[in-house]
XYZ file of C-alpha atoms in Angstrom:
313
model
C 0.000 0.000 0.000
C 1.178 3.433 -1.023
C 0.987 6.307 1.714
C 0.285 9.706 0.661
C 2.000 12.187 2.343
C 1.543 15.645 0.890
C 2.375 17.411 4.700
C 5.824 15.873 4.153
C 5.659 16.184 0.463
C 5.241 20.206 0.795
C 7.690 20.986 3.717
C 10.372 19.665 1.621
C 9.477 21.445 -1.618
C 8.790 24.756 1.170
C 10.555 24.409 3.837
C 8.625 26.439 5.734
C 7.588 24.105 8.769
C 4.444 21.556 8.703
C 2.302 24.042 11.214
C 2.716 27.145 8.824
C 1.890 25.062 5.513
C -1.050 23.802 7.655
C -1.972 27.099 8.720
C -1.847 28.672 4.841
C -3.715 25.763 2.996
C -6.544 26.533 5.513
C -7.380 29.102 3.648
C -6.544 28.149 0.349
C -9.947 27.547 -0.210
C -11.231 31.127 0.205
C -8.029 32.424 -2.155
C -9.990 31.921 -5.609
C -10.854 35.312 -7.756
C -13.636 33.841 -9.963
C -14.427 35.140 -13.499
C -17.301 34.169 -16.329
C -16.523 32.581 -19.899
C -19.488 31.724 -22.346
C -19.568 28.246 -22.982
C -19.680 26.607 -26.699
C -23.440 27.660 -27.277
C -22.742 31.201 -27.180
C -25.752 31.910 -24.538
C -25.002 30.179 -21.054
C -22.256 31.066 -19.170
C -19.447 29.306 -17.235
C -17.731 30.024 -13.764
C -14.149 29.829 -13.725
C -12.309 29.980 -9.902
C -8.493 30.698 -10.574
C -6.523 30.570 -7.197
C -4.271 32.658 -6.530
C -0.338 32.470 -7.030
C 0.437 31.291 -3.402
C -2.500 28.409 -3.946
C -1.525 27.725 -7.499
C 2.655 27.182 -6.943
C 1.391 24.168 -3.811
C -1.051 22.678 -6.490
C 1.575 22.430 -9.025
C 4.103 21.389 -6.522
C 1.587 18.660 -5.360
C 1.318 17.405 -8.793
C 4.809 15.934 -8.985
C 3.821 13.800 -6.230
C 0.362 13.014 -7.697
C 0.785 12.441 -10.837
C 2.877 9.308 -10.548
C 0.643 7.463 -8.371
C -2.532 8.213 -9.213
C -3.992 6.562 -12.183
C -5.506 7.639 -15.693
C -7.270 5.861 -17.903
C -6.039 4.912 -21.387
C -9.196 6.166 -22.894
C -9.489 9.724 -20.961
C -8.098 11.759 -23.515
C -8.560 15.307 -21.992
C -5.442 16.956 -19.874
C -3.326 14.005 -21.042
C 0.374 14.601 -22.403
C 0.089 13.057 -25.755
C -3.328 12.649 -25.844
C -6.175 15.017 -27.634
C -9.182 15.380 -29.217
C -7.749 13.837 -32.830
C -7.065 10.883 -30.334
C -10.334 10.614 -29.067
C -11.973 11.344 -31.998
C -10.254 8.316 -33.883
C -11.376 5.765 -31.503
C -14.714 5.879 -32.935
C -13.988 6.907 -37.115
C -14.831 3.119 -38.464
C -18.360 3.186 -36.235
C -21.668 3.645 -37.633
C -23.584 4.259 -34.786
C -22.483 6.397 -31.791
C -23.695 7.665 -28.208
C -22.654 10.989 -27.054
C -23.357 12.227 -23.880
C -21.886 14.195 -20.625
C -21.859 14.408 -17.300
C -23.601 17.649 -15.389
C -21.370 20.133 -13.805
C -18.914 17.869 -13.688
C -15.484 19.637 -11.950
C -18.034 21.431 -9.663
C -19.806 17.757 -8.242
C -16.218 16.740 -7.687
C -16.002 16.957 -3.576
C -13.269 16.422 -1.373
C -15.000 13.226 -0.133
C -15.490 11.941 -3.902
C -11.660 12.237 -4.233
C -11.027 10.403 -0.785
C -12.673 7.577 -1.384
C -11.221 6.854 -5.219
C -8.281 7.152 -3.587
C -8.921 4.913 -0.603
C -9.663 2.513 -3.618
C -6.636 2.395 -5.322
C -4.835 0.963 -2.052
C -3.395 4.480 -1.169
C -3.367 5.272 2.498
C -4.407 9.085 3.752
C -3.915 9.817 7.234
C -6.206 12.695 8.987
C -4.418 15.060 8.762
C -3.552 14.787 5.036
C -6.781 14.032 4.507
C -7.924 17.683 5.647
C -4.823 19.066 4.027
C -6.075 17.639 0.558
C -9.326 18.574 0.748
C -8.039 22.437 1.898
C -5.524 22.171 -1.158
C -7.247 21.216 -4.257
C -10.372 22.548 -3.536
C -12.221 25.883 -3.333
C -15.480 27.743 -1.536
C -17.793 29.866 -3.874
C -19.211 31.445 -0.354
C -18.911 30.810 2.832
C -21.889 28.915 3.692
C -21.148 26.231 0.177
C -19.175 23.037 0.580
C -15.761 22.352 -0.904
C -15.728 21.157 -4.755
C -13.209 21.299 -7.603
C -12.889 24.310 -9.277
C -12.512 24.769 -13.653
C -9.078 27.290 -13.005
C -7.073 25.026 -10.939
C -3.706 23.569 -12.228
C -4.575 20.203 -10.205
C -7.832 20.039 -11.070
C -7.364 18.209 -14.596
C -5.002 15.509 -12.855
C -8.158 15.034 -10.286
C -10.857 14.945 -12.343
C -9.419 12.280 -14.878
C -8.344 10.132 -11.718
C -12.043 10.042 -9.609
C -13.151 8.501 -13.313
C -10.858 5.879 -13.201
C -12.797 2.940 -11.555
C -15.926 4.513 -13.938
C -14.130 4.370 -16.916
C -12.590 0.474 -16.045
C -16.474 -0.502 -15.212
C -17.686 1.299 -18.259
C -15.230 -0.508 -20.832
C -15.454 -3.707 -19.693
C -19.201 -3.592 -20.430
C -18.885 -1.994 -24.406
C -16.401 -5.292 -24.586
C -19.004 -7.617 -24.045
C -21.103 -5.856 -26.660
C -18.191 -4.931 -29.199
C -18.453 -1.333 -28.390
C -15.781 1.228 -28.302
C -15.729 4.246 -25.512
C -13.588 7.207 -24.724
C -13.946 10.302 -22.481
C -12.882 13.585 -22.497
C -13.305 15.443 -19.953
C -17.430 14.882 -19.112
C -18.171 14.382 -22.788
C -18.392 10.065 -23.163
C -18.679 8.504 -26.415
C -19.601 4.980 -27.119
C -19.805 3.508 -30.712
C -20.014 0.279 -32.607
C -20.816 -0.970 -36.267
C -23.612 -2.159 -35.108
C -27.175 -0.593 -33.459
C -26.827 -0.763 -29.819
C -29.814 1.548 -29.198
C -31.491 -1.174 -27.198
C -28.973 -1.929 -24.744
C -29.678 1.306 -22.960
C -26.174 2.719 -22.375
C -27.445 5.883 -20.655
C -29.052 3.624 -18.054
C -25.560 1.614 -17.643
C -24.197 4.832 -17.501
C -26.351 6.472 -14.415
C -25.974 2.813 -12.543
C -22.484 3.080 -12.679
C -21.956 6.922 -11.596
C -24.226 5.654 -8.849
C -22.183 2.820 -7.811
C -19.348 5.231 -8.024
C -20.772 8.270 -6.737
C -23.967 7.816 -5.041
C -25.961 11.051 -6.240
C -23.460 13.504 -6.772
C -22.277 13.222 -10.498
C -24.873 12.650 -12.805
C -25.451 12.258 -16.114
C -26.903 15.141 -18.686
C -29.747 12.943 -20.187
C -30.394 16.737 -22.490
C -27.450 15.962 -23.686
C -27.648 12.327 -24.660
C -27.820 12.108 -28.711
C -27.636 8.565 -30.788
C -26.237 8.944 -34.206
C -25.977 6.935 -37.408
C -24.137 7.537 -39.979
C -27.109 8.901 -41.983
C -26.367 11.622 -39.554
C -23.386 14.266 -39.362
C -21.479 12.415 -36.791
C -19.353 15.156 -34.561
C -17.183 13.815 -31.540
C -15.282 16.322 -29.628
C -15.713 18.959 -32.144
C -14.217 16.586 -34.411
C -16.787 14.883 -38.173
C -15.977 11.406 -38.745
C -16.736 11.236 -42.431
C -18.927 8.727 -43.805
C -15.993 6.914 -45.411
C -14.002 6.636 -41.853
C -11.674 10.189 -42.148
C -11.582 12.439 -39.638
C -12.247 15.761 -40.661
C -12.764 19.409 -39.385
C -16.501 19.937 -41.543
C -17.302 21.127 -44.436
C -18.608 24.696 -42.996
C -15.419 24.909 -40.647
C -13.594 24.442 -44.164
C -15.482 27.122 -45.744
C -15.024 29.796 -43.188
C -11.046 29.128 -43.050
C -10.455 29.446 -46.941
C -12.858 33.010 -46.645
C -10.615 33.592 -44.206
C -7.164 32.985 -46.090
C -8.814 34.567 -48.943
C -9.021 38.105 -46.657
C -5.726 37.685 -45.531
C -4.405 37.235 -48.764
C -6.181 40.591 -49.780
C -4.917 42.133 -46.856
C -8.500 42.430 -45.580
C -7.847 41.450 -41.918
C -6.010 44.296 -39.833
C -6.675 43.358 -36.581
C -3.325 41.412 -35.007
C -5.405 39.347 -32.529
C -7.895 37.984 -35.551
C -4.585 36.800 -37.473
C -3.252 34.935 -34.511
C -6.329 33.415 -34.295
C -6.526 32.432 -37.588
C -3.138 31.178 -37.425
C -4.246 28.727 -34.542
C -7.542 27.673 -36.596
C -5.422 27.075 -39.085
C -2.804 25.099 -36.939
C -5.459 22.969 -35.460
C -6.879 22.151 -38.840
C -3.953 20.900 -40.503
C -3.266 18.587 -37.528
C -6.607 17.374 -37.767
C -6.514 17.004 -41.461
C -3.132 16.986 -42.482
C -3.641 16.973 -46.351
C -5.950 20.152 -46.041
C -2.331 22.063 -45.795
C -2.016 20.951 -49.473
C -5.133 21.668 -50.452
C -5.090 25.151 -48.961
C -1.364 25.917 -50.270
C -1.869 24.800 -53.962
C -5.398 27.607 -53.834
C -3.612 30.171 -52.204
C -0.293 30.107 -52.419
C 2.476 28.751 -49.978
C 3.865 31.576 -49.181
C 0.274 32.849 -47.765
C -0.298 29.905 -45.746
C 3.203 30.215 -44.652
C 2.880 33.695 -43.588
C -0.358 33.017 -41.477
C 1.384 29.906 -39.541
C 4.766 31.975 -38.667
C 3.312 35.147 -38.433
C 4.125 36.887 -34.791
């Protein structure tokens, strides 16, 4: 059995004495300046907690002893060195059918108790007092009066988040291998596909049995968000199409609107700085999505255009 000592961990990394770093991660939860990004349907908004640079350099400190001992899944894709959303994406391009669906407020339903326990499971002993230091650590207050949960802004939170999933991601695959399924995760967005019609198997309801088992009631499943697609359907995982003849591609419209875009560059029709670095990281994305598209886009425009956009600083 593997002991987690973070106290110890942290006095050596700051030497500052075990009662001081005691006394300061107290109140690491109350040291979070929060902030609002719109989220990818342009009308609901998301809460971001950032802590601050005190909070942030123990988090990242923590990590080194984290990371090695707490596991990931091979088929979480999000936060992952190595891993992305190409990766994910590809698990599921020779499918025909596929499940997409997510899980509700998911970094925010992550508790210090949630984390506790996965870790209690993976044979890693926590004594009290680390126990209370972990849960001061990696997690923050919104007021006063709320509980302790993860925050979307912490450095450790990515690390967590993948790791409480790790017994529900085992459970999950192990079923889709009985049926010939494939499944991936990123972040709370879970896929499941297969060549052939699962519809009747009821994954959602595997799904919500699981998170139970796993859980009890505090992560649950966005059934508004749970979509079953063929491939008479445009099929979009992660943000990514999966073509109808297995490719992974970027979309047709996403297409369109970068070549207008080139186009205006070419013309010297975009002025603004920030709109060419963004185009030059549309553009970056694309071709590492789609690598050919870089010919495609070269032999219409020009390669010393296409050139200009991806080096231009």
């Amino acid at each position: 059995m593997i002991e987690l000592n973070l106290l110890k961990f942290l006095n050596i990394e700051f030497p500052l004495g075990e009662e001081n770093i005691i006394s300061f991660v107290n109140t690491a939860p109350h040291r979070y300046k929060t902030y609002e990004i719109l989220k990818k349907d342009g009308k609901n908004k998301r809460k971001i907690a950032q802590p601050s640079k005190e909070v942030k350099l123990l988090q990242r400190s923590a990590l080194k002893l984290l990371e090695p001992i707490l596991p990931i899944h091979d088929l979480a894709f999000a936060y992952t060195k190595n891993r992305s959303i190409k990766n994910n994406a590809m698990i599921h391009q020779n499918s025909k059918f596929i499940l997409k669906t997510d899980l509700s407020n998911f970094f925010n339903s992550i508790t210090p108790k949630i984390l506790l326990e996965q870790i209690r499971k993976t044979n890693i002993s926590v004594s009290s007092k680390n126990e209370e230091l972990v849960s001061n650590l990696f997690f923050w207050k919104e007021t006063r009066k709320d509980g302790l949960k993860l925050s979307i802004g912490a450095p450790s939170s990515p690390l967590l988040s993948n790791f409480i999933m790790y017994n529900f991601d085992n459970k999950i695959v192990e079923v889709c291998k009985q049926y010939d399924c494939a499944y991936s995760r990123y972040a709370d967005d879970i896929t499941i596909s297969s060549s052939k019609n699962f519809y009747e198997l009821n994954f959602p309801l595997i799904i919500k049995k699981i998170l139970l088992e796993e859980f009890g009631e505090s992560i649950k499943l966005n059934s508004n968000k749970t979509k079953y697609i063929s491939k008479a359907y445009h099929r979009n995982v992660t943000g990514i199409t999966i073509t109808n003849d297995g490719s992974i591609s970027i979309g047709s419209n996403n297409k369109r609107l970068l070549s207008s875009k080139i186009h205006h560059f070419k013309n010297n029709k975009i002025k603004d700085t920030n709109e060419i670095f963004k185009l030059k990281g549309q553009l970056s994305f694309a071709f590492h999505i789609r690598p050919k598209l870089k010919e495609q886009f070269e032999k219409k425009y020009g390669k010393d255009t296409i050139y200009k956009i991806l080096k231009y600083k």
